[in-house]
Structures are given as C-alpha cells and as structure tokens.
Amino acid sequence: MAHIETALRDLNRLDLLADGDSAIHRLDPRAKVLVTLVYIVAVVSFGRYEVSGLIPFAIFPLVMVAVSGLPPGIVVRKLLLVLPFAALVGLFNPLFDREPLLSFGSLAVSGGWVSFASIILRAALTVGAAVVLVAVTGFAGVCRALQRFGVPRAFVVQLLFLYRYIFVLGDEGIRMSRARELRSFAGRGMGLKAYGSLVGSLLLRTWDRAERIHMAMLSRGFQGEFHTRRESSFGRQELAFTAGWCFLFMLLRFVNVPHLIGVLITGVFR
C-alpha cells in the first residue's frame, strides 16, 4: 500500500508542477498537446526492428524537462512503473524470433532482441513525453485543450472526473488498508480471503464519497465546465513552438541521424 501512496503523491505532484512559470508552462495547452501527439505518432510509426532511429527522439522530453525546470526524478519514477509492462509485452520476442539480424564481431544478435529493445525504447519515449506534458500543462489543461480541438465535451468531463476520482479511490483504499493492519493480530485477517469484502467495501465507500463530492459541486454552480486559473491564446510563440518541433520530428522520422553520422565517420577514417 505504501507503493500506491507514493504513486498517488507523485501523480498529485505533477499537477503542482504545472503551476510553474517557465516559458514552456506559459504556452497555450493546445500547442503542447498537439506537439506531443505528433511526437507519439512519429515514435510509434517506426518498424519493430528500428532502434538507432529512435534514439534522437529523446531530445524532446530532455529539452522540455531542462527548459521547464522539472525535477528529472519524478519522470524517471513514472518510467520505472511502466517499463516492466513494456518488457512483459516483448518478453517472448527473443524466443520466437531467433534469426540473426545484427553481428558485433563473433556475437550475433537475433531479431527478437532487437525488437524487444525497440519496444522498451518506444515505451520510454512515449510515456516520458506524456508525463512531461501533464507536468507542464496539468491534466485540466490537457482536457481543456482536447475540448478546444473538438473532442466531445461529455468525454472530456468524464476523463477529468476519472482522473480526479483516482485520488478518492486511492485515499479510501489507503485508509481502509491501514485500519485493517491496525486491527490485525499475528497475521489474522491479512490473507487473500479478506480482500473480497475489502474491495466491496472500498467500492461502496468511494461511490458514497463521490456522490457527496458531486452534490457539493452542483450546489456551488457546477455546469459541466472546468475553469483554469491561467488563460492563454494561440499566438506566434505557440505557432513557432508547434512548427519547429513538428518539423524536427518529421526530419528525424525520415532521416536516420545516427546511421548518417556513422556513415560520415567511417568515410572520414576509412
């Protein structure tokens, strides 16, 4: 349960980091969401055996972290949570794809290992970009940008509610788990049998608390629209930000920069 509490605290810290005042924070959320979407599409469009071509794409999250002043540790922790699932996806690739694809002297590397590395790298790049987007924009800002892009309002509101009620669910789960541990003696009541009633009680308690929160919102005039503290518009800075990054992504997508550098170096020293 301590891991869940740490994860929720990090998730809440992302929203707090979105209140920063860097040049990236001040950009319109639509520019940041659009650039991140183009980035993710460009990264996932690579073939399963592409590894070297993906490496230059790390420049986007690294530059965003450096310019916005985000603590790199929180991004790394989020990556460490997701990468095991990505590793599970490509776990059996080396077993089914054993045909040699690369060779380093006498060492032959199969296509399965190359595709496994490609999956891990793509997961790290896309998740890292998404985490940075939330950290410099806030989840409410991302949802507002989606609404301005024409995404149905009902979907955006449900998405934002889902994000907000994660904290409600997590908070209730932590309190119930701590209460169960305090009332247990010599390991009694700590087995798997108790989890059925615990999950049922958690569902009922979070449902009841969510209804109280919703009624409080309605009594305060909530009409399905979320207001942000920072208003922005899509100006020349946003246009330059979007055009510059999208041009770089397209260039890196169709030009394998590491391969090109390797060819130039071997040509010079041949």
PDB file of C-alpha atoms in Angstrom:
ATOM      1  CA  MET A   1       0.000   0.000   0.000  1.00  0.00           C
ATOM      2  CA  ALA A   2       2.991   2.273   0.552  1.00  0.00           C
ATOM      3  CA  HIS A   3       3.779   1.981  -3.159  1.00  0.00           C
ATOM      4  CA  ILE A   4       0.244   3.137  -4.040  1.00  0.00           C
ATOM      5  CA  GLU A   5       0.527   6.071  -1.654  1.00  0.00           C
ATOM      6  CA  THR A   6       3.850   7.095  -3.226  1.00  0.00           C
ATOM      7  CA  ALA A   7       2.404   6.790  -6.739  1.00  0.00           C
ATOM      8  CA  LEU A   8      -0.599   8.976  -5.832  1.00  0.00           C
ATOM      9  CA  ARG A   9       1.683  11.549  -4.238  1.00  0.00           C
ATOM     10  CA  ASP A  10       3.808  11.690  -7.391  1.00  0.00           C
ATOM     11  CA  LEU A  11       0.674  11.982  -9.519  1.00  0.00           C
ATOM     12  CA  ASN A  12      -0.578  14.868  -7.428  1.00  0.00           C
ATOM     13  CA  ARG A  13       2.852  16.486  -7.641  1.00  0.00           C
ATOM     14  CA  LEU A  14       2.558  16.570 -11.436  1.00  0.00           C
ATOM     15  CA  ASP A  15      -0.424  18.911 -11.117  1.00  0.00           C
ATOM     16  CA  LEU A  16       1.502  21.079  -8.656  1.00  0.00           C
ATOM     17  CA  LEU A  17       4.441  21.281 -11.068  1.00  0.00           C
ATOM     18  CA  ALA A  18       2.047  22.544 -13.747  1.00  0.00           C
ATOM     19  CA  ASP A  19       1.747  25.814 -11.817  1.00  0.00           C
ATOM     20  CA  GLY A  20       5.313  26.747 -12.785  1.00  0.00           C
ATOM     21  CA  ASP A  21       6.189  29.925 -14.639  1.00  0.00           C
ATOM     22  CA  SER A  22       8.683  28.847 -17.286  1.00  0.00           C
ATOM     23  CA  ALA A  23       8.409  29.607 -20.997  1.00  0.00           C
ATOM     24  CA  ILE A  24       7.006  26.097 -21.560  1.00  0.00           C
ATOM     25  CA  HIS A  25       4.397  26.498 -18.810  1.00  0.00           C
ATOM     26  CA  ARG A  26       3.147  29.774 -20.306  1.00  0.00           C
ATOM     27  CA  LEU A  27       2.439  28.259 -23.737  1.00  0.00           C
ATOM     28  CA  ASP A  28      -1.123  27.516 -24.748  1.00  0.00           C
ATOM     29  CA  PRO A  29      -2.033  23.905 -23.826  1.00  0.00           C
ATOM     30  CA  ARG A  30      -3.167  23.237 -27.402  1.00  0.00           C
ATOM     31  CA  ALA A  31       0.373  23.732 -28.708  1.00  0.00           C
ATOM     32  CA  LYS A  32       1.855  21.332 -26.163  1.00  0.00           C
ATOM     33  CA  VAL A  33      -0.842  18.688 -26.693  1.00  0.00           C
ATOM     34  CA  LEU A  34      -0.536  18.880 -30.491  1.00  0.00           C
ATOM     35  CA  VAL A  35       3.255  18.609 -30.421  1.00  0.00           C
ATOM     36  CA  THR A  36       3.115  15.666 -28.013  1.00  0.00           C
ATOM     37  CA  LEU A  37       0.564  13.850 -30.196  1.00  0.00           C
ATOM     38  CA  VAL A  38       2.737  14.326 -33.296  1.00  0.00           C
ATOM     39  CA  TYR A  39       5.732  13.127 -31.301  1.00  0.00           C
ATOM     40  CA  ILE A  40       3.978   9.961 -30.122  1.00  0.00           C
ATOM     41  CA  VAL A  41       2.689   9.165 -33.623  1.00  0.00           C
ATOM     42  CA  ALA A  42       6.185   9.632 -35.064  1.00  0.00           C
ATOM     43  CA  VAL A  43       7.749   7.372 -32.419  1.00  0.00           C
ATOM     44  CA  VAL A  44       5.243   4.514 -32.696  1.00  0.00           C
ATOM     45  CA  SER A  45       5.346   4.606 -36.508  1.00  0.00           C
ATOM     46  CA  PHE A  46       8.836   3.084 -36.566  1.00  0.00           C
ATOM     47  CA  GLY A  47       9.255  -0.551 -37.539  1.00  0.00           C
ATOM     48  CA  ARG A  48       9.787  -3.239 -34.921  1.00  0.00           C
ATOM     49  CA  TYR A  49      13.497  -3.561 -35.735  1.00  0.00           C
ATOM     50  CA  GLU A  50      14.218   0.170 -35.521  1.00  0.00           C
ATOM     51  CA  VAL A  51      16.408   1.188 -32.582  1.00  0.00           C
ATOM     52  CA  SER A  52      19.030   3.665 -33.734  1.00  0.00           C
ATOM     53  CA  GLY A  53      16.451   5.888 -35.429  1.00  0.00           C
ATOM     54  CA  LEU A  54      14.544   6.242 -32.148  1.00  0.00           C
ATOM     55  CA  ILE A  55      17.466   7.484 -30.069  1.00  0.00           C
ATOM     56  CA  PRO A  56      17.444  11.115 -31.351  1.00  0.00           C
ATOM     57  CA  PHE A  57      13.781  11.437 -30.305  1.00  0.00           C
ATOM     58  CA  ALA A  58      14.949  11.580 -26.694  1.00  0.00           C
ATOM     59  CA  ILE A  59      15.817  15.225 -27.354  1.00  0.00           C
ATOM     60  CA  PHE A  60      12.167  16.310 -26.965  1.00  0.00           C
ATOM     61  CA  PRO A  61      11.489  15.162 -23.367  1.00  0.00           C
ATOM     62  CA  LEU A  62      15.031  16.103 -22.319  1.00  0.00           C
ATOM     63  CA  VAL A  63      14.712  19.659 -23.659  1.00  0.00           C
ATOM     64  CA  MET A  64      11.232  20.053 -22.161  1.00  0.00           C
ATOM     65  CA  VAL A  65      12.482  18.936 -18.741  1.00  0.00           C
ATOM     66  CA  ALA A  66      15.518  21.224 -18.924  1.00  0.00           C
ATOM     67  CA  VAL A  67      13.657  24.346 -20.085  1.00  0.00           C
ATOM     68  CA  SER A  68      10.659  23.938 -17.782  1.00  0.00           C
ATOM     69  CA  GLY A  69      12.791  23.151 -14.722  1.00  0.00           C
ATOM     70  CA  LEU A  70      11.039  19.870 -13.913  1.00  0.00           C
ATOM     71  CA  PRO A  71      12.786  17.525 -11.467  1.00  0.00           C
ATOM     72  CA  PRO A  72      14.028  14.586 -13.585  1.00  0.00           C
ATOM     73  CA  GLY A  73      13.477  12.162 -10.718  1.00  0.00           C
ATOM     74  CA  ILE A  74       9.686  12.255 -10.941  1.00  0.00           C
ATOM     75  CA  VAL A  75       9.787  11.448 -14.673  1.00  0.00           C
ATOM     76  CA  VAL A  76      12.214   8.581 -14.063  1.00  0.00           C
ATOM     77  CA  ARG A  77       9.990   7.124 -11.342  1.00  0.00           C
ATOM     78  CA  LYS A  78       6.993   7.128 -13.669  1.00  0.00           C
ATOM     79  CA  LEU A  79       9.050   5.388 -16.346  1.00  0.00           C
ATOM     80  CA  LEU A  80      10.149   2.718 -13.879  1.00  0.00           C
ATOM     81  CA  LEU A  81       6.485   1.969 -13.167  1.00  0.00           C
ATOM     82  CA  VAL A  82       5.593   1.493 -16.837  1.00  0.00           C
ATOM     83  CA  LEU A  83       8.689  -0.163 -18.298  1.00  0.00           C
ATOM     84  CA  PRO A  84       8.045  -3.571 -16.624  1.00  0.00           C
ATOM     85  CA  PHE A  85       4.721  -3.763 -18.519  1.00  0.00           C
ATOM     86  CA  ALA A  86       6.506  -2.885 -21.766  1.00  0.00           C
ATOM     87  CA  ALA A  87       9.094  -5.568 -21.027  1.00  0.00           C
ATOM     88  CA  LEU A  88       6.284  -8.063 -20.484  1.00  0.00           C
ATOM     89  CA  VAL A  89       4.870  -7.241 -23.941  1.00  0.00           C
ATOM     90  CA  GLY A  90       8.142  -8.094 -25.686  1.00  0.00           C
ATOM     91  CA  LEU A  91       9.273 -10.793 -23.284  1.00  0.00           C
ATOM     92  CA  PHE A  92       8.813 -13.672 -25.717  1.00  0.00           C
ATOM     93  CA  ASN A  93      10.209 -11.913 -28.797  1.00  0.00           C
ATOM     94  CA  PRO A  94      13.715 -13.365 -28.319  1.00  0.00           C
ATOM     95  CA  LEU A  95      12.226 -16.860 -28.085  1.00  0.00           C
ATOM     96  CA  PHE A  96      10.137 -16.725 -31.263  1.00  0.00           C
ATOM     97  CA  ASP A  97      12.387 -14.562 -33.442  1.00  0.00           C
ATOM     98  CA  ARG A  98      15.841 -16.162 -33.313  1.00  0.00           C
ATOM     99  CA  GLU A  99      17.063 -15.253 -36.773  1.00  0.00           C
ATOM    100  CA  PRO A 100      20.334 -13.255 -36.533  1.00  0.00           C
ATOM    101  CA  LEU A 101      19.820  -9.642 -37.510  1.00  0.00           C
ATOM    102  CA  LEU A 102      22.982  -7.908 -36.300  1.00  0.00           C
ATOM    103  CA  SER A 103      26.507  -9.030 -35.616  1.00  0.00           C
ATOM    104  CA  PHE A 104      29.218  -7.481 -33.485  1.00  0.00           C
ATOM    105  CA  GLY A 105      32.307  -9.442 -34.391  1.00  0.00           C
ATOM    106  CA  SER A 106      31.579 -13.023 -33.377  1.00  0.00           C
ATOM    107  CA  LEU A 107      28.480 -12.030 -31.404  1.00  0.00           C
ATOM    108  CA  ALA A 108      25.187 -12.402 -33.301  1.00  0.00           C
ATOM    109  CA  VAL A 109      22.065 -10.573 -32.112  1.00  0.00           C
ATOM    110  CA  SER A 110      18.712 -12.034 -33.086  1.00  0.00           C
ATOM    111  CA  GLY A 111      15.782 -10.016 -34.367  1.00  0.00           C
ATOM    112  CA  GLY A 112      13.844 -10.849 -31.207  1.00  0.00           C
ATOM    113  CA  TRP A 113      16.303  -8.984 -29.005  1.00  0.00           C
ATOM    114  CA  VAL A 114      16.311  -6.019 -31.377  1.00  0.00           C
ATOM    115  CA  SER A 115      12.502  -5.814 -31.389  1.00  0.00           C
ATOM    116  CA  PHE A 116      12.500  -6.180 -27.591  1.00  0.00           C
ATOM    117  CA  ALA A 117      14.858  -3.207 -27.271  1.00  0.00           C
ATOM    118  CA  SER A 118      12.690  -1.240 -29.711  1.00  0.00           C
ATOM    119  CA  ILE A 119       9.572  -1.847 -27.595  1.00  0.00           C
ATOM    120  CA  ILE A 120      11.328  -0.716 -24.414  1.00  0.00           C
ATOM    121  CA  LEU A 121      12.724   2.400 -26.085  1.00  0.00           C
ATOM    122  CA  ARG A 122       9.421   3.397 -27.651  1.00  0.00           C
ATOM    123  CA  ALA A 123       7.609   2.910 -24.341  1.00  0.00           C
ATOM    124  CA  ALA A 124      10.168   5.045 -22.511  1.00  0.00           C
ATOM    125  CA  LEU A 125       9.950   7.848 -25.080  1.00  0.00           C
ATOM    126  CA  THR A 126       6.152   7.996 -25.344  1.00  0.00           C
ATOM    127  CA  VAL A 127       5.451   7.648 -21.616  1.00  0.00           C
ATOM    128  CA  GLY A 128       8.169  10.170 -20.822  1.00  0.00           C
ATOM    129  CA  ALA A 129       6.627  12.672 -23.237  1.00  0.00           C
ATOM    130  CA  ALA A 130       3.145  12.133 -21.750  1.00  0.00           C
ATOM    131  CA  VAL A 131       4.423  12.609 -18.185  1.00  0.00           C
ATOM    132  CA  VAL A 132       6.230  15.798 -19.171  1.00  0.00           C
ATOM    133  CA  LEU A 133       3.070  17.065 -20.901  1.00  0.00           C
ATOM    134  CA  VAL A 134       0.989  16.630 -17.742  1.00  0.00           C
ATOM    135  CA  ALA A 135       3.743  18.150 -15.599  1.00  0.00           C
ATOM    136  CA  VAL A 136       3.982  21.346 -17.684  1.00  0.00           C
ATOM    137  CA  THR A 137       0.274  21.650 -18.533  1.00  0.00           C
ATOM    138  CA  GLY A 138      -1.764  19.938 -15.840  1.00  0.00           C
ATOM    139  CA  PHE A 139      -4.427  17.352 -16.539  1.00  0.00           C
ATOM    140  CA  ALA A 140      -7.134  20.021 -16.519  1.00  0.00           C
ATOM    141  CA  GLY A 141      -5.170  21.967 -19.135  1.00  0.00           C
ATOM    142  CA  VAL A 142      -4.822  18.871 -21.304  1.00  0.00           C
ATOM    143  CA  CYS A 143      -8.566  18.242 -21.112  1.00  0.00           C
ATOM    144  CA  ARG A 144      -9.303  21.871 -21.947  1.00  0.00           C
ATOM    145  CA  ALA A 145      -7.048  21.628 -24.994  1.00  0.00           C
ATOM    146  CA  LEU A 146      -8.841  18.466 -26.119  1.00  0.00           C
ATOM    147  CA  GLN A 147     -12.183  20.238 -25.788  1.00  0.00           C
ATOM    148  CA  ARG A 148     -10.925  23.142 -27.915  1.00  0.00           C
ATOM    149  CA  PHE A 149      -9.773  20.634 -30.526  1.00  0.00           C
ATOM    150  CA  GLY A 150     -13.374  19.458 -30.872  1.00  0.00           C
ATOM    151  CA  VAL A 151     -13.398  16.403 -28.606  1.00  0.00           C
ATOM    152  CA  PRO A 152     -16.955  15.921 -27.243  1.00  0.00           C
ATOM    153  CA  ARG A 153     -17.464  17.792 -24.014  1.00  0.00           C
ATOM    154  CA  ALA A 154     -19.051  14.805 -22.254  1.00  0.00           C
ATOM    155  CA  PHE A 155     -15.969  12.674 -22.957  1.00  0.00           C
ATOM    156  CA  VAL A 156     -13.603  15.381 -21.692  1.00  0.00           C
ATOM    157  CA  VAL A 157     -15.590  15.862 -18.468  1.00  0.00           C
ATOM    158  CA  GLN A 158     -15.687  12.111 -17.839  1.00  0.00           C
ATOM    159  CA  LEU A 159     -11.949  11.892 -18.446  1.00  0.00           C
ATOM    160  CA  LEU A 160     -11.286  14.664 -15.953  1.00  0.00           C
ATOM    161  CA  PHE A 161     -13.623  13.112 -13.383  1.00  0.00           C
ATOM    162  CA  LEU A 162     -11.858   9.764 -13.820  1.00  0.00           C
ATOM    163  CA  TYR A 163      -8.538  11.425 -13.084  1.00  0.00           C
ATOM    164  CA  ARG A 164      -9.879  13.270 -10.046  1.00  0.00           C
ATOM    165  CA  TYR A 165     -11.576  10.203  -8.562  1.00  0.00           C
ATOM    166  CA  ILE A 166      -8.357   8.196  -8.767  1.00  0.00           C
ATOM    167  CA  PHE A 167      -7.275  10.177  -5.707  1.00  0.00           C
ATOM    168  CA  VAL A 168     -10.598   9.497  -3.975  1.00  0.00           C
ATOM    169  CA  LEU A 169     -10.267   5.763  -4.621  1.00  0.00           C
ATOM    170  CA  GLY A 170      -6.631   5.707  -3.575  1.00  0.00           C
ATOM    171  CA  ASP A 171      -7.249   7.693  -0.404  1.00  0.00           C
ATOM    172  CA  GLU A 172     -10.101   5.423   0.692  1.00  0.00           C
ATOM    173  CA  GLY A 173      -8.070   2.317  -0.127  1.00  0.00           C
ATOM    174  CA  ILE A 174      -5.093   3.529   1.909  1.00  0.00           C
ATOM    175  CA  ARG A 175      -7.272   4.365   4.921  1.00  0.00           C
ATOM    176  CA  MET A 176      -9.065   1.003   4.813  1.00  0.00           C
ATOM    177  CA  SER A 177      -5.814  -0.925   4.436  1.00  0.00           C
ATOM    178  CA  ARG A 178      -4.233   0.948   7.347  1.00  0.00           C
ATOM    179  CA  ALA A 179      -7.314   0.301   9.518  1.00  0.00           C
ATOM    180  CA  ARG A 180      -7.181  -3.411   8.674  1.00  0.00           C
ATOM    181  CA  GLU A 181      -3.500  -3.611   9.577  1.00  0.00           C
ATOM    182  CA  LEU A 182      -4.103  -1.874  12.925  1.00  0.00           C
ATOM    183  CA  ARG A 183      -6.903  -4.308  13.792  1.00  0.00           C
ATOM    184  CA  SER A 184      -4.962  -7.438  12.802  1.00  0.00           C
ATOM    185  CA  PHE A 185      -3.015  -9.532  15.256  1.00  0.00           C
ATOM    186  CA  ALA A 186      -0.423 -12.175  14.445  1.00  0.00           C
ATOM    187  CA  GLY A 187      -1.310 -12.011  10.760  1.00  0.00           C
ATOM    188  CA  ARG A 188      -5.025 -12.694  11.222  1.00  0.00           C
ATOM    189  CA  GLY A 189      -7.255 -11.044   8.659  1.00  0.00           C
ATOM    190  CA  MET A 190      -4.323 -10.336   6.350  1.00  0.00           C
ATOM    191  CA  GLY A 191      -4.848 -13.201   3.886  1.00  0.00           C
ATOM    192  CA  LEU A 192      -6.467 -13.240   0.466  1.00  0.00           C
ATOM    193  CA  LYS A 193      -9.863 -14.180   1.913  1.00  0.00           C
ATOM    194  CA  ALA A 194     -10.263 -10.720   3.402  1.00  0.00           C
ATOM    195  CA  TYR A 195      -9.700  -8.960   0.077  1.00  0.00           C
ATOM    196  CA  GLY A 196     -13.177  -9.800  -1.287  1.00  0.00           C
ATOM    197  CA  SER A 197     -15.022  -7.905   1.437  1.00  0.00           C
ATOM    198  CA  LEU A 198     -12.325  -5.213   1.440  1.00  0.00           C
ATOM    199  CA  VAL A 199     -12.773  -4.477  -2.268  1.00  0.00           C
ATOM    200  CA  GLY A 200     -16.581  -4.453  -1.914  1.00  0.00           C
ATOM    201  CA  SER A 201     -16.427  -2.027   0.999  1.00  0.00           C
ATOM    202  CA  LEU A 202     -13.949   0.132  -0.925  1.00  0.00           C
ATOM    203  CA  LEU A 203     -16.338   0.352  -3.882  1.00  0.00           C
ATOM    204  CA  LEU A 204     -19.285   1.356  -1.678  1.00  0.00           C
ATOM    205  CA  ARG A 205     -17.300   3.927   0.276  1.00  0.00           C
ATOM    206  CA  THR A 206     -15.792   5.574  -2.799  1.00  0.00           C
ATOM    207  CA  TRP A 207     -19.205   5.599  -4.513  1.00  0.00           C
ATOM    208  CA  ASP A 208     -20.754   7.323  -1.494  1.00  0.00           C
ATOM    209  CA  ARG A 209     -17.933   9.849  -1.230  1.00  0.00           C
ATOM    210  CA  ALA A 210     -18.043  10.576  -4.963  1.00  0.00           C
ATOM    211  CA  GLU A 211     -21.776  11.327  -4.687  1.00  0.00           C
ATOM    212  CA  ARG A 212     -21.132  13.751  -1.835  1.00  0.00           C
ATOM    213  CA  ILE A 213     -18.424  15.497  -3.841  1.00  0.00           C
ATOM    214  CA  HIS A 214     -20.705  15.723  -6.885  1.00  0.00           C
ATOM    215  CA  MET A 215     -23.558  17.180  -4.821  1.00  0.00           C
ATOM    216  CA  ALA A 216     -21.159  19.745  -3.352  1.00  0.00           C
ATOM    217  CA  MET A 217     -20.062  20.709  -6.878  1.00  0.00           C
ATOM    218  CA  LEU A 218     -23.660  21.114  -8.036  1.00  0.00           C
ATOM    219  CA  SER A 219     -24.513  23.243  -5.015  1.00  0.00           C
ATOM    220  CA  ARG A 220     -21.644  25.547  -5.989  1.00  0.00           C
ATOM    221  CA  GLY A 221     -22.931  26.050  -9.529  1.00  0.00           C
ATOM    222  CA  PHE A 222     -21.054  23.378 -11.479  1.00  0.00           C
ATOM    223  CA  GLN A 223     -22.479  23.090 -15.006  1.00  0.00           C
ATOM    224  CA  GLY A 224     -20.025  20.716 -16.666  1.00  0.00           C
ATOM    225  CA  GLU A 225     -17.291  23.271 -17.387  1.00  0.00           C
ATOM    226  CA  PHE A 226     -13.943  23.455 -15.645  1.00  0.00           C
ATOM    227  CA  HIS A 227     -12.212  26.806 -15.323  1.00  0.00           C
ATOM    228  CA  THR A 228      -8.448  27.138 -15.277  1.00  0.00           C
ATOM    229  CA  ARG A 229      -6.506  29.770 -13.394  1.00  0.00           C
ATOM    230  CA  ARG A 230      -4.297  30.543 -16.390  1.00  0.00           C
ATOM    231  CA  GLU A 231      -5.965  31.774 -19.560  1.00  0.00           C
ATOM    232  CA  SER A 232      -3.937  31.647 -22.777  1.00  0.00           C
ATOM    233  CA  SER A 233      -4.276  32.075 -26.508  1.00  0.00           C
ATOM    234  CA  PHE A 234      -2.618  30.500 -29.522  1.00  0.00           C
ATOM    235  CA  GLY A 235      -0.174  33.163 -30.703  1.00  0.00           C
ATOM    236  CA  ARG A 236       3.113  33.425 -32.528  1.00  0.00           C
ATOM    237  CA  GLN A 237       5.101  31.720 -29.793  1.00  0.00           C
ATOM    238  CA  GLU A 238       2.789  28.720 -29.882  1.00  0.00           C
ATOM    239  CA  LEU A 239       2.957  28.634 -33.681  1.00  0.00           C
ATOM    240  CA  ALA A 240       6.764  28.707 -33.660  1.00  0.00           C
ATOM    241  CA  PHE A 241       6.864  26.032 -30.928  1.00  0.00           C
ATOM    242  CA  THR A 242       4.498  23.736 -32.836  1.00  0.00           C
ATOM    243  CA  ALA A 243       6.042  24.231 -36.273  1.00  0.00           C
ATOM    244  CA  GLY A 244       9.630  23.871 -35.022  1.00  0.00           C
ATOM    245  CA  TRP A 245       9.111  20.653 -33.119  1.00  0.00           C
ATOM    246  CA  CYS A 246       6.879  19.061 -35.773  1.00  0.00           C
ATOM    247  CA  PHE A 247       9.465  19.832 -38.457  1.00  0.00           C
ATOM    248  CA  LEU A 248      12.184  18.254 -36.302  1.00  0.00           C
ATOM    249  CA  PHE A 249      10.046  15.146 -35.688  1.00  0.00           C
ATOM    250  CA  MET A 250       9.413  14.687 -39.398  1.00  0.00           C
ATOM    251  CA  LEU A 251      13.120  15.136 -40.119  1.00  0.00           C
ATOM    252  CA  LEU A 252      14.127  12.566 -37.504  1.00  0.00           C
ATOM    253  CA  ARG A 253      11.422  10.190 -38.725  1.00  0.00           C
ATOM    254  CA  PHE A 254      12.648  10.060 -42.317  1.00  0.00           C
ATOM    255  CA  VAL A 255      16.377  10.614 -41.739  1.00  0.00           C
ATOM    256  CA  ASN A 256      18.243   8.108 -39.573  1.00  0.00           C
ATOM    257  CA  VAL A 257      20.642  10.562 -37.957  1.00  0.00           C
ATOM    258  CA  PRO A 258      22.792   8.003 -36.047  1.00  0.00           C
ATOM    259  CA  HIS A 259      23.219   5.931 -39.207  1.00  0.00           C
ATOM    260  CA  LEU A 260      24.118   9.052 -41.181  1.00  0.00           C
ATOM    261  CA  ILE A 261      26.698  10.086 -38.585  1.00  0.00           C
ATOM    262  CA  GLY A 262      28.155   6.572 -38.600  1.00  0.00           C
ATOM    263  CA  VAL A 263      28.497   6.620 -42.387  1.00  0.00           C
ATOM    264  CA  LEU A 264      30.219  10.014 -42.269  1.00  0.00           C
ATOM    265  CA  ILE A 265      32.641   8.924 -39.550  1.00  0.00           C
ATOM    266  CA  THR A 266      33.560   5.677 -41.293  1.00  0.00           C
ATOM    267  CA  GLY A 267      34.004   7.594 -44.539  1.00  0.00           C
ATOM    268  CA  VAL A 268      36.416  10.020 -42.932  1.00  0.00           C
ATOM    269  CA  PHE A 269      38.523   7.428 -41.114  1.00  0.00           C
ATOM    270  CA  ARG A 270      38.475   4.771 -43.840  1.00  0.00           C
TER     271      ARG A 270
END
